[in-house]
Amino acid sequence: MGSLKEEMKTTGWAARDPSGVLSPYTFTLRNKGAEDVLLKVICCGICHTDLHQIKNDLGMSNYPMVPGHEVVGEVMEVGPEVTKFKVGDCVGVGCLVGCCGSCRPCKADVEQYCNKKIWSYNDVYTDGRPTQGGFAGSMVVHQKFVVKIPEGMSPEQVAPLLCAGVTVYSPLNHFGLKESGLRGGILGLGGVGHMGVLIAKAMGHHVTVISSSDKKKEEALDVLGADDYLVSSDVERMHELADSFDYIIDTVPVHHPLEPSLTLLKLDGKLILMGVINVPLQFVSPLLMIGRKTITGTFIGSMTETQEMLEFCKEKGVRSTIEVVKMDYVNTAMERLAKNDVRYRFVVDVIGSNLGNE
């Protein structure tokens, strides 16, 4: 099992500045404790957040930065107090690697809302070391923030579920929107939106993809299996479908009007915001009041929800649409992601890549 005390080095691909260009970077893993798991990274999904972080779009980036928070790996060593995992297990790590453990959200097992949560990368761990993500050969993670990958699920398929998947599963779970027969809308068909279609369909919902144009109609209906496709500028169809949706998951990450979505919701319907938008959104209050409608938002999902979501996707056979690339293609993948030129998630084959040396 090993003592997990001696320092280890690993090589990842890091951004050095806001250009966002990634290149080999060798760094020391944090010291490993009694409840820590050392994992060898197999693969890692690429999320739009990775692009924002490496380019300092949010103004909070620290360099060198190894991105990646949709991590699947194999357990290589475990600390003496690890009870959930053993050497050889296939496991996943998502957006978080730490929390305070004592606040109200932590005690309620919704640690993603902890004010002292620690991000998988571009953060500082409790020992003062910077956290680094899954674009690297190895990671050390506390067992609380590791999930077991159900047997039979391929690592590449699982990776997008660890962020995009749980991001759409969590609100459906929390707001009691899991029963079969509900009518849901998915606004925006990117990485999160495509997972929304797949998971909502697996729950037995009637799913409509809502978009500003019809260019993704064939993909939505024929590839992802959506039941309907609605172009938001089609006045006649918008009027026809008014007051008919139990919920709409809004994944659009740029400023856009909320009123069209609100008119589609039925009594007590929920508009669930997923996109990170840094300018104010507007709506007129009677659209909420006359239908007791709700505008809300949720943030990723808890570790409990992540494990539940993986078991659900295994049971229902949910498979994301991915493009697997090697690490030496990652800069091109980031450029393509910036242009939305991916269907629907890049996954880096870390273990099959030559990570090189700094």
CSV table of C-alpha atoms in Angstrom, one decimal:
chain,number,residue,atom,x,y,z
A,1,MET,CA,0.0,0.0,0.0
A,2,GLY,CA,2.9,2.4,0.7
A,3,SER,CA,3.2,5.1,3.3
A,4,LEU,CA,1.9,7.9,1.0
A,5,LYS,CA,4.3,10.2,2.8
A,6,GLU,CA,7.2,10.6,0.4
A,7,GLU,CA,6.8,13.4,-2.1
A,8,MET,CA,6.1,12.5,-5.7
A,9,LYS,CA,6.4,14.4,-8.9
A,10,THR,CA,4.2,14.2,-11.9
A,11,THR,CA,4.0,15.9,-15.3
A,12,GLY,CA,1.0,17.7,-16.7
A,13,TRP,CA,0.2,20.2,-19.3
A,14,ALA,CA,-0.1,23.8,-17.8
A,15,ALA,CA,-0.9,27.3,-19.0
A,16,ARG,CA,1.8,29.8,-18.0
A,17,ASP,CA,-0.1,33.0,-18.8
A,18,PRO,CA,-3.4,34.3,-20.1
A,19,SER,CA,-2.5,33.2,-23.6
A,20,GLY,CA,-3.8,29.9,-22.4
A,21,VAL,CA,-1.2,27.9,-24.3
A,22,LEU,CA,-0.6,24.6,-22.6
A,23,SER,CA,2.8,22.8,-22.4
A,24,PRO,CA,4.5,20.2,-20.3
A,25,TYR,CA,5.0,21.1,-16.7
A,26,THR,CA,6.5,18.9,-14.0
A,27,PHE,CA,5.4,19.6,-10.4
A,28,THR,CA,5.3,18.0,-7.0
A,29,LEU,CA,2.1,16.4,-5.8
A,30,ARG,CA,0.9,17.5,-2.4
A,31,ASN,CA,1.8,15.5,0.7
A,32,LYS,CA,-0.6,12.6,1.1
A,33,GLY,CA,-2.6,12.0,4.2
A,34,ALA,CA,-4.3,9.1,5.9
A,35,GLU,CA,-7.6,9.6,3.9
A,36,ASP,CA,-6.0,10.4,0.6
A,37,VAL,CA,-6.1,8.4,-2.6
A,38,LEU,CA,-3.3,8.5,-5.2
A,39,LEU,CA,-4.6,7.9,-8.6
A,40,LYS,CA,-3.1,7.5,-12.1
A,41,VAL,CA,-5.1,9.6,-14.5
A,42,ILE,CA,-6.6,7.7,-17.4
A,43,CYS,CA,-8.5,10.5,-19.1
A,44,CYS,CA,-10.0,13.9,-18.5
A,45,GLY,CA,-12.8,15.8,-20.2
A,46,ILE,CA,-12.4,19.4,-21.4
A,47,CYS,CA,-15.0,21.8,-20.0
A,48,HIS,CA,-15.7,25.3,-21.2
A,49,THR,CA,-14.6,26.4,-17.7
A,50,ASP,CA,-11.1,25.1,-18.4
A,51,LEU,CA,-11.0,27.6,-21.4
A,52,HIS,CA,-12.1,30.5,-19.2
A,53,GLN,CA,-9.6,29.6,-16.5
A,54,ILE,CA,-6.5,29.2,-18.6
A,55,LYS,CA,-7.2,32.5,-20.4
A,56,ASN,CA,-8.0,34.4,-17.1
A,57,ASP,CA,-11.4,35.3,-18.4
A,58,LEU,CA,-12.7,35.5,-14.8
A,59,GLY,CA,-9.7,37.6,-13.6
A,60,MET,CA,-8.8,35.0,-10.9
A,61,SER,CA,-6.3,32.7,-12.6
A,62,ASN,CA,-3.0,31.7,-11.1
A,63,TYR,CA,-0.2,30.3,-13.1
A,64,PRO,CA,1.3,27.8,-13.8
A,65,MET,CA,-2.2,26.1,-14.1
A,66,VAL,CA,-2.9,22.5,-14.9
A,67,PRO,CA,-6.6,22.4,-15.8
A,68,GLY,CA,-9.1,19.5,-15.9
A,69,HIS,CA,-12.0,18.6,-13.6
A,70,GLU,CA,-13.6,15.7,-15.3
A,71,VAL,CA,-11.0,13.1,-14.2
A,72,VAL,CA,-11.1,9.4,-14.4
A,73,GLY,CA,-8.2,7.3,-13.0
A,74,GLU,CA,-7.0,4.2,-11.4
A,75,VAL,CA,-6.3,4.0,-7.7
A,76,MET,CA,-2.6,3.3,-7.2
A,77,GLU,CA,-2.2,3.8,-3.4
A,78,VAL,CA,-4.6,4.5,-0.5
A,79,GLY,CA,-4.0,6.0,2.9
A,80,PRO,CA,-4.5,3.9,6.1
A,81,GLU,CA,-7.8,5.4,6.8
A,82,VAL,CA,-9.3,5.1,3.4
A,83,THR,CA,-12.4,2.9,3.5
A,84,LYS,CA,-14.2,3.6,0.3
A,85,PHE,CA,-11.5,2.5,-2.3
A,86,LYS,CA,-8.8,0.0,-2.9
A,87,VAL,CA,-5.9,-0.2,-5.2
A,88,GLY,CA,-7.0,-1.0,-8.8
A,89,ASP,CA,-10.4,0.7,-8.5
A,90,CYS,CA,-11.6,2.9,-11.4
A,91,VAL,CA,-12.6,6.2,-9.9
A,92,GLY,CA,-13.6,9.8,-10.8
A,93,VAL,CA,-12.8,13.2,-9.5
A,94,GLY,CA,-14.9,16.3,-10.4
A,95,CYS,CA,-14.7,20.0,-9.7
A,96,LEU,CA,-13.9,20.0,-6.0
A,97,VAL,CA,-11.2,18.4,-3.9
A,98,GLY,CA,-11.9,20.0,-0.5
A,99,CYS,CA,-14.4,21.7,1.8
A,100,CYS,CA,-14.6,22.9,5.4
A,101,GLY,CA,-16.7,20.0,6.6
A,102,SER,CA,-18.5,21.9,9.3
A,103,CYS,CA,-20.7,24.5,7.7
A,104,ARG,CA,-24.5,24.1,7.0
A,105,PRO,CA,-24.0,23.0,3.4
A,106,CYS,CA,-21.2,20.5,4.3
A,107,LYS,CA,-23.4,19.0,7.1
A,108,ALA,CA,-26.2,18.7,4.6
A,109,ASP,CA,-24.0,16.9,2.1
A,110,VAL,CA,-24.2,19.7,-0.4
A,111,GLU,CA,-20.5,20.6,-0.1
A,112,GLN,CA,-20.5,22.4,-3.5
A,113,TYR,CA,-22.2,25.3,-1.7
A,114,CYS,CA,-19.5,25.5,1.0
A,115,ASN,CA,-17.9,29.0,1.1
A,116,LYS,CA,-14.5,27.4,1.8
A,117,LYS,CA,-14.7,24.7,-1.0
A,118,ILE,CA,-11.4,23.9,-2.7
A,119,TRP,CA,-11.4,23.7,-6.5
A,120,SER,CA,-9.6,20.8,-8.3
A,121,TYR,CA,-7.3,23.4,-9.8
A,122,ASN,CA,-6.5,27.1,-9.7
A,123,ASP,CA,-6.9,27.0,-5.9
A,124,VAL,CA,-4.9,26.5,-2.8
A,125,TYR,CA,-5.1,23.3,-0.7
A,126,THR,CA,-5.1,23.4,3.1
A,127,ASP,CA,-1.3,22.8,3.1
A,128,GLY,CA,-0.7,25.9,1.1
A,129,ARG,CA,0.1,24.1,-2.1
A,130,PRO,CA,-1.7,25.1,-5.4
A,131,THR,CA,-4.2,22.5,-6.6
A,132,GLN,CA,-3.6,21.1,-10.1
A,133,GLY,CA,-6.1,19.3,-12.3
A,134,GLY,CA,-6.5,16.2,-14.4
A,135,PHE,CA,-4.3,17.2,-17.4
A,136,ALA,CA,-1.6,15.4,-15.6
A,137,GLY,CA,-0.3,11.9,-14.9
A,138,SER,CA,-1.3,11.6,-11.3
A,139,MET,CA,-3.4,13.3,-8.6
A,140,VAL,CA,-3.8,13.1,-4.8
A,141,VAL,CA,-7.4,13.5,-3.6
A,142,HIS,CA,-9.2,13.1,-0.3
A,143,GLN,CA,-11.5,10.1,-0.4
A,144,LYS,CA,-14.6,12.2,0.2
A,145,PHE,CA,-14.1,13.8,-3.3
A,146,VAL,CA,-13.5,10.6,-5.1
A,147,VAL,CA,-16.4,8.5,-6.7
A,148,LYS,CA,-16.4,4.9,-7.8
A,149,ILE,CA,-17.0,4.3,-11.5
A,150,PRO,CA,-19.6,1.6,-11.9
A,151,GLU,CA,-18.3,-1.6,-13.5
A,152,GLY,CA,-18.6,-1.7,-17.2
A,153,MET,CA,-18.6,2.0,-17.9
A,154,SER,CA,-15.8,3.2,-20.1
A,155,PRO,CA,-13.5,5.9,-18.6
A,156,GLU,CA,-13.9,8.2,-21.7
A,157,GLN,CA,-17.7,8.0,-21.5
A,158,VAL,CA,-17.7,8.7,-17.8
A,159,ALA,CA,-15.5,11.8,-17.9
A,160,PRO,CA,-18.1,14.4,-19.1
A,161,LEU,CA,-20.6,13.0,-16.5
A,162,LEU,CA,-18.4,14.3,-13.7
A,163,CYS,CA,-19.2,17.9,-14.5
A,164,ALA,CA,-21.7,18.3,-17.3
A,165,GLY,CA,-23.7,15.2,-16.3
A,166,VAL,CA,-24.1,16.0,-12.6
A,167,THR,CA,-24.7,19.7,-13.4
A,168,VAL,CA,-28.0,18.8,-15.1
A,169,TYR,CA,-28.8,15.8,-12.8
A,170,SER,CA,-28.6,17.9,-9.6
A,171,PRO,CA,-31.4,20.3,-10.3
A,172,LEU,CA,-33.7,17.6,-11.6
A,173,ASN,CA,-33.0,15.6,-8.4
A,174,HIS,CA,-33.2,18.6,-6.0
A,175,PHE,CA,-36.4,20.1,-7.3
A,176,GLY,CA,-38.3,16.7,-7.5
A,177,LEU,CA,-38.3,16.6,-11.3
A,178,LYS,CA,-37.2,13.0,-11.8
A,179,GLU,CA,-40.6,11.3,-12.3
A,180,SER,CA,-41.5,10.0,-15.8
A,181,GLY,CA,-43.9,12.0,-17.9
A,182,LEU,CA,-42.7,15.5,-17.2
A,183,ARG,CA,-42.3,18.0,-20.0
A,184,GLY,CA,-38.9,19.7,-20.1
A,185,GLY,CA,-37.0,22.1,-22.2
A,186,ILE,CA,-33.3,22.3,-22.8
A,187,LEU,CA,-32.1,25.8,-23.9
A,188,GLY,CA,-28.7,25.6,-25.7
A,189,LEU,CA,-27.2,22.4,-27.1
A,190,GLY,CA,-23.5,22.4,-26.0
A,191,GLY,CA,-21.7,20.1,-23.6
A,192,VAL,CA,-24.1,20.7,-20.7
A,193,GLY,CA,-27.2,20.9,-22.9
A,194,HIS,CA,-26.5,17.6,-24.7
A,195,MET,CA,-26.2,15.9,-21.3
A,196,GLY,CA,-29.4,17.5,-20.3
A,197,VAL,CA,-31.3,15.9,-23.2
A,198,LEU,CA,-29.8,12.5,-22.5
A,199,ILE,CA,-30.4,12.5,-18.8
A,200,ALA,CA,-33.9,13.9,-19.0
A,201,LYS,CA,-34.9,11.4,-21.7
A,202,ALA,CA,-33.5,8.6,-19.5
A,203,MET,CA,-35.8,9.8,-16.8
A,204,GLY,CA,-38.8,9.4,-19.1
A,205,HIS,CA,-39.4,13.1,-19.8
A,206,HIS,CA,-40.8,14.6,-23.0
A,207,VAL,CA,-37.8,16.8,-24.0
A,208,THR,CA,-37.8,19.8,-26.3
A,209,VAL,CA,-34.6,21.4,-27.4
A,210,ILE,CA,-35.0,25.2,-27.6
A,211,SER,CA,-32.6,27.2,-29.8
A,212,SER,CA,-32.2,30.5,-31.7
A,213,SER,CA,-32.0,28.7,-35.1
A,214,ASP,CA,-32.8,25.4,-36.6
A,215,LYS,CA,-29.2,24.4,-37.5
A,216,LYS,CA,-29.0,21.8,-34.7
A,217,LYS,CA,-32.5,20.4,-35.2
A,218,GLU,CA,-31.3,17.2,-37.0
A,219,GLU,CA,-28.7,16.5,-34.3
A,220,ALA,CA,-31.2,17.1,-31.5
A,221,LEU,CA,-33.9,14.9,-32.9
A,222,ASP,CA,-32.0,12.2,-34.7
A,223,VAL,CA,-28.8,11.9,-32.8
A,224,LEU,CA,-29.7,12.8,-29.2
A,225,GLY,CA,-33.3,11.6,-29.3
A,226,ALA,CA,-35.1,14.8,-28.3
A,227,ASP,CA,-38.9,14.7,-28.8
A,228,ASP,CA,-39.3,18.2,-30.3
A,229,TYR,CA,-37.3,21.2,-31.5
A,230,LEU,CA,-38.4,24.8,-30.9
A,231,VAL,CA,-36.8,27.8,-32.6
A,232,SER,CA,-37.4,30.7,-30.2
A,233,SER,CA,-38.0,33.2,-33.0
A,234,ASP,CA,-41.0,31.1,-34.3
A,235,VAL,CA,-43.8,33.2,-32.8
A,236,GLU,CA,-46.5,30.8,-33.8
A,237,ARG,CA,-44.9,27.7,-32.2
A,238,MET,CA,-43.9,29.7,-29.1
A,239,HIS,CA,-47.5,30.7,-28.7
A,240,GLU,CA,-48.6,27.1,-29.3
A,241,LEU,CA,-46.3,25.8,-26.6
A,242,ALA,CA,-46.9,28.5,-24.0
A,243,ASP,CA,-47.7,27.3,-20.5
A,244,SER,CA,-46.7,23.7,-21.3
A,245,PHE,CA,-43.2,23.0,-19.7
A,246,ASP,CA,-42.6,21.8,-16.2
A,247,TYR,CA,-39.1,23.1,-16.3
A,248,ILE,CA,-36.5,24.6,-18.7
A,249,ILE,CA,-32.8,24.1,-18.2
A,250,ASP,CA,-31.1,27.2,-19.6
A,251,THR,CA,-27.5,26.4,-20.5
A,252,VAL,CA,-26.8,29.6,-22.5
A,253,PRO,CA,-23.6,31.3,-21.2
A,254,VAL,CA,-24.2,34.7,-22.7
A,255,HIS,CA,-26.7,37.5,-22.1
A,256,HIS,CA,-30.2,36.6,-23.5
A,257,PRO,CA,-33.8,37.5,-22.7
A,258,LEU,CA,-35.6,35.4,-20.1
A,259,GLU,CA,-39.2,36.3,-21.0
A,260,PRO,CA,-39.5,33.8,-23.9
A,261,SER,CA,-38.6,30.9,-21.6
A,262,LEU,CA,-40.9,32.2,-18.8
A,263,THR,CA,-43.9,32.2,-21.2
A,264,LEU,CA,-43.3,28.5,-22.0
A,265,LEU,CA,-43.5,27.4,-18.3
A,266,LYS,CA,-46.7,26.1,-16.8
A,267,LEU,CA,-48.0,26.9,-13.3
A,268,ASP,CA,-45.2,26.4,-10.8
A,269,GLY,CA,-42.7,25.8,-13.7
A,270,LYS,CA,-39.0,26.4,-13.1
A,271,LEU,CA,-36.5,28.2,-15.2
A,272,ILE,CA,-33.1,26.7,-14.1
A,273,LEU,CA,-30.1,28.8,-15.0
A,274,MET,CA,-26.9,26.9,-15.7
A,275,GLY,CA,-24.8,29.3,-17.8
A,276,VAL,CA,-22.4,31.6,-16.1
A,277,ILE,CA,-23.3,35.2,-17.2
A,278,ASN,CA,-21.5,38.2,-15.8
A,279,VAL,CA,-24.0,40.9,-16.8
A,280,PRO,CA,-27.5,41.5,-15.4
A,281,LEU,CA,-30.5,39.6,-16.8
A,282,GLN,CA,-33.9,41.2,-17.0
A,283,PHE,CA,-37.5,40.1,-16.9
A,284,VAL,CA,-40.9,41.6,-16.0
A,285,SER,CA,-42.2,40.4,-12.6
A,286,PRO,CA,-45.8,39.6,-13.7
A,287,LEU,CA,-44.5,36.8,-15.9
A,288,LEU,CA,-43.5,35.1,-12.6
A,289,MET,CA,-46.4,36.2,-10.5
A,290,ILE,CA,-49.3,35.1,-12.7
A,291,GLY,CA,-48.0,31.5,-12.9
A,292,ARG,CA,-46.2,31.2,-9.6
A,293,LYS,CA,-43.1,30.5,-11.7
A,294,THR,CA,-39.5,30.3,-10.4
A,295,ILE,CA,-36.2,31.5,-11.7
A,296,THR,CA,-33.4,29.6,-10.0
A,297,GLY,CA,-30.0,28.1,-10.5
A,298,THR,CA,-27.9,25.3,-9.1
A,299,PHE,CA,-24.2,24.7,-9.1
A,300,ILE,CA,-22.6,21.4,-10.2
A,301,GLY,CA,-23.8,18.7,-7.7
A,302,SER,CA,-22.8,17.0,-4.5
A,303,MET,CA,-20.6,14.0,-4.2
A,304,THR,CA,-23.6,12.0,-3.2
A,305,GLU,CA,-25.5,13.2,-6.3
A,306,THR,CA,-22.4,12.4,-8.5
A,307,GLN,CA,-22.4,8.8,-7.3
A,308,GLU,CA,-26.1,8.5,-7.8
A,309,MET,CA,-25.9,10.0,-11.3
A,310,LEU,CA,-23.2,7.6,-12.3
A,311,GLU,CA,-25.3,4.6,-11.1
A,312,PHE,CA,-28.3,6.1,-13.0
A,313,CYS,CA,-26.4,6.5,-16.2
A,314,LYS,CA,-25.1,3.0,-15.9
A,315,GLU,CA,-28.6,1.6,-15.4
A,316,LYS,CA,-30.1,3.6,-18.2
A,317,GLY,CA,-27.2,3.2,-20.7
A,318,VAL,CA,-26.7,7.0,-21.0
A,319,ARG,CA,-23.7,7.6,-23.3
A,320,SER,CA,-22.3,11.1,-24.0
A,321,THR,CA,-21.1,12.1,-27.5
A,322,ILE,CA,-17.4,12.6,-27.3
A,323,GLU,CA,-14.2,13.2,-29.3
A,324,VAL,CA,-11.1,11.6,-27.8
A,325,VAL,CA,-7.8,13.4,-28.4
A,326,LYS,CA,-4.2,13.1,-27.2
A,327,MET,CA,-2.6,15.6,-25.0
A,328,ASP,CA,-0.5,17.0,-27.8
A,329,TYR,CA,-3.7,18.1,-29.5
A,330,VAL,CA,-5.1,19.9,-26.5
A,331,ASN,CA,-4.3,23.4,-27.6
A,332,THR,CA,-6.1,22.8,-30.9
A,333,ALA,CA,-9.0,21.3,-28.9
A,334,MET,CA,-9.2,24.5,-26.8
A,335,GLU,CA,-9.2,26.6,-30.0
A,336,ARG,CA,-12.0,24.5,-31.4
A,337,LEU,CA,-14.0,24.6,-28.1
A,338,ALA,CA,-13.8,28.4,-28.2
A,339,LYS,CA,-15.6,28.2,-31.6
A,340,ASN,CA,-18.1,25.6,-30.3
A,341,ASP,CA,-16.5,23.2,-32.9
A,342,VAL,CA,-17.0,20.0,-30.9
A,343,ARG,CA,-19.8,17.5,-30.6
A,344,TYR,CA,-20.2,17.6,-27.7
A,345,ARG,CA,-17.2,17.1,-25.4
A,346,PHE,CA,-13.5,16.6,-25.9
A,347,VAL,CA,-11.9,14.0,-23.7
A,348,VAL,CA,-8.1,13.8,-23.4
A,349,ASP,CA,-6.6,10.3,-23.4
A,350,VAL,CA,-4.0,11.1,-20.7
A,351,ILE,CA,-2.7,7.7,-20.1
A,352,GLY,CA,-2.2,7.1,-23.8
A,353,SER,CA,-0.4,10.4,-24.3
A,354,ASN,CA,3.3,11.3,-24.2
A,355,LEU,CA,3.1,14.0,-21.5
A,356,GLY,CA,6.8,14.9,-22.1
A,357,ASN,CA,9.0,16.8,-19.7
A,358,GLU,CA,9.2,20.5,-18.8
